CSV table of C-alpha atoms and ligand atoms in Angstrom, one decimal:
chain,number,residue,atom,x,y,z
Z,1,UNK,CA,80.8,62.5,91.5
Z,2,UNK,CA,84.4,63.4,90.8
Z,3,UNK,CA,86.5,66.5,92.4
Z,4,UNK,CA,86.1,67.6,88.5
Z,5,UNK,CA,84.3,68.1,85.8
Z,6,UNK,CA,85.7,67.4,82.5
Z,7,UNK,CA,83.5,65.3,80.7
Z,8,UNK,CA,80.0,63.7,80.6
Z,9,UNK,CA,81.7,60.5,80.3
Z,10,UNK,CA,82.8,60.6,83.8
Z,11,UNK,CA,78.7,60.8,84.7
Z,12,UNK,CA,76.4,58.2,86.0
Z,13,UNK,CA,73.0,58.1,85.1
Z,14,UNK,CA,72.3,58.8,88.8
Z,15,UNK,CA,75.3,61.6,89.1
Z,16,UNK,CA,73.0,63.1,86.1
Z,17,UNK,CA,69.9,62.5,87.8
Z,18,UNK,CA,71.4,64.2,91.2
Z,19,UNK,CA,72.8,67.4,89.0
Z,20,UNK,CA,69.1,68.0,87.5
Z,21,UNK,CA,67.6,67.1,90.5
Z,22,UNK,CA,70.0,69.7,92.2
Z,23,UNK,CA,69.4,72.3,89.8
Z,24,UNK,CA,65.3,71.8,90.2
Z,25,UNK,CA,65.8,73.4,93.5
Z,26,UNK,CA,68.0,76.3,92.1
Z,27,UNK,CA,65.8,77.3,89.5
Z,28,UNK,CA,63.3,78.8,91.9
Z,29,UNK,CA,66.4,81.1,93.1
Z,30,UNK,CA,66.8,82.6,89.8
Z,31,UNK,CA,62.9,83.6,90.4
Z,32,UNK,CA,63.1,85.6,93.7
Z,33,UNK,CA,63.2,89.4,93.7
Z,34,UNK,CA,66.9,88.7,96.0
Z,35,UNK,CA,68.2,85.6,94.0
Z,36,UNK,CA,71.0,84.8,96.1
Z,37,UNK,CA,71.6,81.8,99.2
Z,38,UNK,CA,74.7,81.9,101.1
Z,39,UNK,CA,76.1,78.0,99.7
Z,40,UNK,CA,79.3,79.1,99.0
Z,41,UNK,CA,80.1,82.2,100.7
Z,42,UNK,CA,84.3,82.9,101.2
Z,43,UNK,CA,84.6,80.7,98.4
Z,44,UNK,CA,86.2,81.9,94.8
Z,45,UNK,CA,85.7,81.3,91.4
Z,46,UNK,CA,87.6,82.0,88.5
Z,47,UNK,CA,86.6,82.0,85.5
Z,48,UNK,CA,89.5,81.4,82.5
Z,49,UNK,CA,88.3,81.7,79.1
Z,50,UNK,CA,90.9,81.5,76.4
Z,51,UNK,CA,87.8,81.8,74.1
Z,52,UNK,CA,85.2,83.9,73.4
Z,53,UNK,CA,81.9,83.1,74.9
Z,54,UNK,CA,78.4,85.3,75.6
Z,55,UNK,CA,76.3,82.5,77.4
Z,56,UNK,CA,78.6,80.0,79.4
Z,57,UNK,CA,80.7,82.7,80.7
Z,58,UNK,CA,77.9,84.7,81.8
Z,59,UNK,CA,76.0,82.0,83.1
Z,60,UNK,CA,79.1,80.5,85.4
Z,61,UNK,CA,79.2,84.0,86.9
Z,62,UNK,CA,75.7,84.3,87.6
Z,63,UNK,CA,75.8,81.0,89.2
Z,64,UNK,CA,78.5,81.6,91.5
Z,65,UNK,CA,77.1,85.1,92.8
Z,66,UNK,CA,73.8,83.4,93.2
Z,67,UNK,CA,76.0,80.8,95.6
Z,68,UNK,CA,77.3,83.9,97.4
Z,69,UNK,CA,81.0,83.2,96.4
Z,70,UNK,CA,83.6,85.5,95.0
Z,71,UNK,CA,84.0,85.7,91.3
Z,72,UNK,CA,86.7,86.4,89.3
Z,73,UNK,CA,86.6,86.6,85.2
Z,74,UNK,CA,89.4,86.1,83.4
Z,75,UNK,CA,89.9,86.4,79.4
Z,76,UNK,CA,93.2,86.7,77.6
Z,77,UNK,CA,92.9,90.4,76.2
Z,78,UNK,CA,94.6,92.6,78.7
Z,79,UNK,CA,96.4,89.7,80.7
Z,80,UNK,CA,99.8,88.6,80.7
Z,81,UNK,CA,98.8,86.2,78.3
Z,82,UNK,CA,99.6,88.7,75.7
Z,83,UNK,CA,103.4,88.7,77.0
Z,84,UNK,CA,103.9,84.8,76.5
Z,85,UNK,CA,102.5,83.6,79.8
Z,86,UNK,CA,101.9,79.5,79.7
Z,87,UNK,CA,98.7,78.3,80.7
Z,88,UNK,CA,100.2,76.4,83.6
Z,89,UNK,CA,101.7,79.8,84.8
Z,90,UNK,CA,98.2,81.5,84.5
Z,91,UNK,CA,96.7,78.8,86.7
Z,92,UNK,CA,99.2,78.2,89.6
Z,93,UNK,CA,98.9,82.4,89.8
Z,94,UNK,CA,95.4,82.3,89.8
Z,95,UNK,CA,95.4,79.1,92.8
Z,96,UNK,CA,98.4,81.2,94.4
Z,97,UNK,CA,95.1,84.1,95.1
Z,98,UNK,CA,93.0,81.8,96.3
Z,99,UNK,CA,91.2,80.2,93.7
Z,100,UNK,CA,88.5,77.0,94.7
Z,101,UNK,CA,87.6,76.5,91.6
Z,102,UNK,CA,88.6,77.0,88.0
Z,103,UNK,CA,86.1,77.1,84.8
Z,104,UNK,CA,87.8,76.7,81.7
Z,105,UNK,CA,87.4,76.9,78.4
Z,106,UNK,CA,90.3,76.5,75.6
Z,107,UNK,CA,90.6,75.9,71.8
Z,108,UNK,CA,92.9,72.8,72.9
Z,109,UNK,CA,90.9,69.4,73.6
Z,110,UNK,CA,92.3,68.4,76.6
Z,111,UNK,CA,93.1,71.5,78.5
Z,112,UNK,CA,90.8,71.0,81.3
Z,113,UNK,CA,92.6,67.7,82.1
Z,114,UNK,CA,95.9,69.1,82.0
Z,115,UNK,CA,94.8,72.0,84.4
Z,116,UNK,CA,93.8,68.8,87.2
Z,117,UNK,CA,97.4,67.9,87.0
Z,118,UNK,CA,99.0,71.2,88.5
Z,119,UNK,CA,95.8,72.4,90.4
Z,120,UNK,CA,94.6,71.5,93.9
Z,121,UNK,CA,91.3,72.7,93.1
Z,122,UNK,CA,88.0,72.0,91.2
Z,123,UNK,CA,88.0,72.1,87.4
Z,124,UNK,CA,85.3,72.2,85.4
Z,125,UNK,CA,85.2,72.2,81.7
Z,126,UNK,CA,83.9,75.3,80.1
Z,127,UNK,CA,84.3,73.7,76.5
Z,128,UNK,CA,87.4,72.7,74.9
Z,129,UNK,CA,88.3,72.3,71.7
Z,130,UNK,CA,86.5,69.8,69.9
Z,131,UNK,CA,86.3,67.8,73.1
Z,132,UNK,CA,83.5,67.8,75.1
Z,133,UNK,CA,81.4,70.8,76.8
Z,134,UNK,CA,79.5,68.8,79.5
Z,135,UNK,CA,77.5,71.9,81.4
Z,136,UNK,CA,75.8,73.0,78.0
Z,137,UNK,CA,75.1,69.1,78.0
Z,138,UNK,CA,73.5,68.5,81.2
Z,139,UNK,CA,71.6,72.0,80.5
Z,140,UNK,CA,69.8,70.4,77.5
Z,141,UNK,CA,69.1,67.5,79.4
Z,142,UNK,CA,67.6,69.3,82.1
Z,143,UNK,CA,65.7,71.6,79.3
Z,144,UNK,CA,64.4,68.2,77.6
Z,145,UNK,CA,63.1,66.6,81.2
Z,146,UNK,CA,61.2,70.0,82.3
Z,147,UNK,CA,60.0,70.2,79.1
Z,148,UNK,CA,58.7,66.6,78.0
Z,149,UNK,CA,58.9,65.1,81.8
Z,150,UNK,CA,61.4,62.6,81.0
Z,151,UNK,CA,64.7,61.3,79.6
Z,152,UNK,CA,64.3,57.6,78.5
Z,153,UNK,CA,63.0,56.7,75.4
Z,154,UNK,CA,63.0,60.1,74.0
Z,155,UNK,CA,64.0,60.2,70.4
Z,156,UNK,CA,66.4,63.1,69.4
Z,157,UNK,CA,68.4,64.0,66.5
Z,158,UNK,CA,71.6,66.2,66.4
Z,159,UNK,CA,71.4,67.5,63.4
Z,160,UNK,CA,74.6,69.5,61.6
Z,161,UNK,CA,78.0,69.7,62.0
Z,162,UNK,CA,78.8,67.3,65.0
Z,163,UNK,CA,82.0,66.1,63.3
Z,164,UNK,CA,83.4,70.0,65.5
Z,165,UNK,CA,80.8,70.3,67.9
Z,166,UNK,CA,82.0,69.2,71.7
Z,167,UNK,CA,78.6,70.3,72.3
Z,168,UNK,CA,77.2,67.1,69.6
Z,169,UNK,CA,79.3,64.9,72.0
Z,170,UNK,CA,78.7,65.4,75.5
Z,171,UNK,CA,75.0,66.2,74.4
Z,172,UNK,CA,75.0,62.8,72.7
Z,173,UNK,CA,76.6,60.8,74.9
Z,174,UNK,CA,74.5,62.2,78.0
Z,175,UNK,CA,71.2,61.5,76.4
Z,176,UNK,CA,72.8,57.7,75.7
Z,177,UNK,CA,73.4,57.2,79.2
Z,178,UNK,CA,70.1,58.2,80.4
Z,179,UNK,CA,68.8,56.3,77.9
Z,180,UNK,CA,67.0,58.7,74.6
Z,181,UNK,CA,67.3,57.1,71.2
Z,182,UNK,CA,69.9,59.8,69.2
Z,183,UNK,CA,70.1,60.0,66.1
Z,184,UNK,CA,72.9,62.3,64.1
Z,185,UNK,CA,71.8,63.9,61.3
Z,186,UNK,CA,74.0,65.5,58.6
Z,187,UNK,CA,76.5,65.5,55.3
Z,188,UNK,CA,78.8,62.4,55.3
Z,189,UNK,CA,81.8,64.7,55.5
Z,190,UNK,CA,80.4,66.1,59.5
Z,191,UNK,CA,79.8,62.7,60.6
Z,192,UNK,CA,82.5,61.8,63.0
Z,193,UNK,CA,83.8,58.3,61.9
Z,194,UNK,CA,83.3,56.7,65.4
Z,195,UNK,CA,79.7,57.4,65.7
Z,196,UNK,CA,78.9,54.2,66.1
Z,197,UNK,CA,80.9,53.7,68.6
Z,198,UNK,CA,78.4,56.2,70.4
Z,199,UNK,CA,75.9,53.9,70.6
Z,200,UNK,CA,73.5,56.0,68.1
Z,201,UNK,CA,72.0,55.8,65.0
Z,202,UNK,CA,73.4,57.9,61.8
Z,203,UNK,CA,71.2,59.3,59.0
Z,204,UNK,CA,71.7,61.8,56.2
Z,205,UNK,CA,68.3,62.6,55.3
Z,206,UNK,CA,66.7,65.3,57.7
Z,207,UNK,CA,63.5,64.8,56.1
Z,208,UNK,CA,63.1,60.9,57.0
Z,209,UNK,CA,63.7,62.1,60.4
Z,210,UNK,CA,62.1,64.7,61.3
Z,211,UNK,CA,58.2,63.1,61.5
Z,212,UNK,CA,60.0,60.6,64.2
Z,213,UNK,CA,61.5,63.4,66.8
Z,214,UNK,CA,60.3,64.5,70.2
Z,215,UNK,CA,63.4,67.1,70.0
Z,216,UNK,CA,65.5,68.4,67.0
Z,217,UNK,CA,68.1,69.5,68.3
Z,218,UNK,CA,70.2,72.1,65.4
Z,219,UNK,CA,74.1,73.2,65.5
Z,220,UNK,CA,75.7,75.5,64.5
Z,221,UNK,CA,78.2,75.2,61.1
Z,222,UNK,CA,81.6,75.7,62.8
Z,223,UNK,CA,83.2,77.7,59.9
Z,224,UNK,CA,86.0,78.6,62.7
Z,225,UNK,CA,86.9,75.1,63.0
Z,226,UNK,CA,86.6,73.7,59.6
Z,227,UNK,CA,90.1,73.7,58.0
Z,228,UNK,CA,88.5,72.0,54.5
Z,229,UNK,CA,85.7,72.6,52.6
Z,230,UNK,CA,83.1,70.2,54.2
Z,231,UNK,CA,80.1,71.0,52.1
Z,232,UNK,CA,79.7,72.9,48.3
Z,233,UNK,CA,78.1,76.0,49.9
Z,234,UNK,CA,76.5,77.7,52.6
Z,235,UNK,CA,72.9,77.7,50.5
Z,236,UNK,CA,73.5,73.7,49.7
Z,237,UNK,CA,74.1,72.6,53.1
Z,238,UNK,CA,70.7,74.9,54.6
Z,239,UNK,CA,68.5,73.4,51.5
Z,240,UNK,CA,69.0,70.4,52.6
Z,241,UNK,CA,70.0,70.4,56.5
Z,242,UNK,CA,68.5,73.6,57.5
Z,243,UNK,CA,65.2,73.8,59.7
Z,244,UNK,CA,63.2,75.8,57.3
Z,245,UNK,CA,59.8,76.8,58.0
Z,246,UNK,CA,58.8,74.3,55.5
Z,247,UNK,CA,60.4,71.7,57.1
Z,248,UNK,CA,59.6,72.6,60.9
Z,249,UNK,CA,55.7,71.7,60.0
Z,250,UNK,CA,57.3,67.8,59.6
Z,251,UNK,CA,57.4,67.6,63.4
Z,252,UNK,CA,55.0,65.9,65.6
Z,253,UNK,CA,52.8,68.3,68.0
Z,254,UNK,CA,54.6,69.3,70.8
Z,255,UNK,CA,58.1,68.4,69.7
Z,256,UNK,CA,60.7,70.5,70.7
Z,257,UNK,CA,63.4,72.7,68.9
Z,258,UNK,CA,66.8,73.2,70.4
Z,259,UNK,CA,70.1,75.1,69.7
Z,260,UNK,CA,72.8,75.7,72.1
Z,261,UNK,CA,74.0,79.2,70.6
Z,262,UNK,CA,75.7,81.5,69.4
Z,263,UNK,CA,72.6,80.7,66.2
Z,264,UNK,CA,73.6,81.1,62.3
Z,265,UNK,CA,70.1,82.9,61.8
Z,266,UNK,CA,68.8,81.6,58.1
Z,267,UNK,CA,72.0,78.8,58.2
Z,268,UNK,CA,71.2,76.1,60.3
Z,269,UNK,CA,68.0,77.5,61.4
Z,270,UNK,CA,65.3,79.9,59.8
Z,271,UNK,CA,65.0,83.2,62.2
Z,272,UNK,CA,61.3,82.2,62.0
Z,273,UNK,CA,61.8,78.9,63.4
Z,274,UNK,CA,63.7,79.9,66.3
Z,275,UNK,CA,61.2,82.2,67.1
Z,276,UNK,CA,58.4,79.5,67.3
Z,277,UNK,CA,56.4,78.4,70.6
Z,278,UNK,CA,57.9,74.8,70.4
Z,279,UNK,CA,61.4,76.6,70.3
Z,280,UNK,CA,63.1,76.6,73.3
Z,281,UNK,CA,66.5,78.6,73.1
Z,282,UNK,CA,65.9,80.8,75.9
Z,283,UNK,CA,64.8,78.5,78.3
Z,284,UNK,CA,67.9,76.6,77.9
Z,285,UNK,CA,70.2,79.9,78.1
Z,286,UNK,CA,67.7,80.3,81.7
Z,287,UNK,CA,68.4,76.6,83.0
Z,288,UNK,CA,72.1,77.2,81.9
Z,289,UNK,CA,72.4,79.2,85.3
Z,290,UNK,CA,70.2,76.3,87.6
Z,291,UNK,CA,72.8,73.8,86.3
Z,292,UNK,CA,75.8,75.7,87.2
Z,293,UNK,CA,74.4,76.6,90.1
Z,294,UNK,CA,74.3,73.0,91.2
Z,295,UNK,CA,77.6,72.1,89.7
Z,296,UNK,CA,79.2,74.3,91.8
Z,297,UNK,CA,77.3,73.3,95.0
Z,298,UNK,CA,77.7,70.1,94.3
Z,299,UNK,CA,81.8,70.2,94.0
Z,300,UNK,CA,82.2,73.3,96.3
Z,301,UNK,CA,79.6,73.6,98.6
Z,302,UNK,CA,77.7,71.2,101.2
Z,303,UNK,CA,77.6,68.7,98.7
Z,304,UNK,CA,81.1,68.0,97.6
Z,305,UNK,CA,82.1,68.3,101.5
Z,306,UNK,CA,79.5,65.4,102.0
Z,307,UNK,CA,80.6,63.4,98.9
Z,308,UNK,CA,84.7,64.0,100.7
Z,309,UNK,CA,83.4,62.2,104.2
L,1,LIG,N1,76.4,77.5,73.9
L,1,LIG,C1,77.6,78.1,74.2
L,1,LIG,O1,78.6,77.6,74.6
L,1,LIG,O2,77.5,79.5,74.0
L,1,LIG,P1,78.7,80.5,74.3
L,1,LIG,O3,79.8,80.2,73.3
L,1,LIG,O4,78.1,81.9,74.1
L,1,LIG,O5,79.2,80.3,75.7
């Protein structure tokens, strides 16, 4: 693996295997009564959201005092941010304290990378921009595996507005390299151009789909991010790209339905549906932590010291 993590691009199928395989044996942590091994004690974490975020955030933090190592969380309101400090300034004061490690996540694609050209530490990518948001990635991957035992051959759509989500693209591109079938599903106008270029299929009829899946994996409308008007309305685009509880019963027994979060509740998904067996939102917002967990190990701990000799 690299001394960073930026993008699921820069994964292997085995570097994926290793970070699931990894996290299997951190997910029994997260069970004990203490949940907490010593992996990276005297080490520190910071934590540099630019951006809001309940999940990722909390889950990093959890992580890292699960490894033992000192945590640091840092959002914009109430820092000098406010006064016109640079992003480069905020990191090289941040490394000046100490910091091992830096999780970021930014509005600008690209941040993470320019962060591993004035840091001397680990960067991982927290989300940015439109980019890429590998650990939510690799979490669905894991959540998918546990789940349904395996990764190859499985057939997924990503269904909604993937032309905005860097969770649509790290997501898609790690299920191509471990070898899924993917599908996007969703209005011409939140197709990203280069999908083929992905190596999946494109199809703007949910229904034709949905009979096929073993996971349908929903996204949330981006209404933050959209700077035109991508579809007529709100009630248009659910009718016919929402998982209504109509449409659910089109899925094959024992498919699974995923959403990364924060959810548009009657949007892209009908509060009923989300609340079904087959659903499986909170397990991914529990195997969030067992991922990050061995993210960190792997670039901090025993097992980016071992990768370094
Ligand atoms: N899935 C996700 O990134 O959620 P947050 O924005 O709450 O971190």
């Amino acid at each position: 693996m690299n001394r960073h993590l930026l993008s699921i691009r820069d994964l292997t199928a085995d570097d994926v295997t290793r970070i699931l395989d990894t996290a299997e044996s951190f997910r029994e942590v997260g069970t004990r009564v203490i949940k907490k091994v010593p992996a990276l004690r005297g080490r520190t974490v910071v934590n540099l959201f630019y951006e809001g975020s309940t999940r990722t955030r909390i889950s990093f933090e959890l992580a890292a005092k699960r490894l033992s190592a000192d945590v640091i969380n840092f959002t914009t309101s109430g820092s000098s941010v406010s006064k016109g400090e640079s992003l480069k300034d905020t990191a090289l004061t941040l490394q000046a304290m100490g910091a091992d490690a830096i999780v970021v996540r930014h509005s600008s694609s690209g941040a993470p990378y320019q962060l591993t050209r004035w840091l001397h530490g680990h960067v991982l990518n927290a989300g940015d921009g439109t980019h890429e948001h590998p650990t939510q990635g690799l979490l669905d991957l894991y959540t998918m595996r546990e789940k349904l035992g395996r990764l190859e051959g499985l057939r997924v759509a990503i269904v909604g507005d993937v032309l905005h989500s860097r969770v649509a693209r790290s997501l898609g591109f790690g299920l191509v390299t471990m070898g899924a079938e993917v599908t996007l599903v969703g209005p011409p106008t939140l197709i990203p151009p280069d999908a083929p270029a992905w190596g999946v299929e494109v199809s703007y009829d949910l229904d034709g789909v949905l009979p096929k899946l073993d996971v349908c994996y929903m996204l949330r409308v981006q209404t933050e991010r959209q700077r035109l008007e991508y579809f007529p309305s709100v009630r248009e685009y659910s009718r016919l790209f929402g998982l209504t509880s109509r449409r659910v019963e089109q899925l094959q027994d024992g498919a699974l339905v995923m959403h990364p979060g924060p959810m548009n509740r009657g949007v892209e998904i009908d509060s009923d549906v989300a609340d079904l067996p087959n659903s499986v939102i909170e397990d991914q917002v529990t195997n969030g932590i067992a991922i990050r967990m061995a993210l960190l190990y792997l670039l901090l701990g025993a097992g980016g010291r071992e990768e370094a000799a």
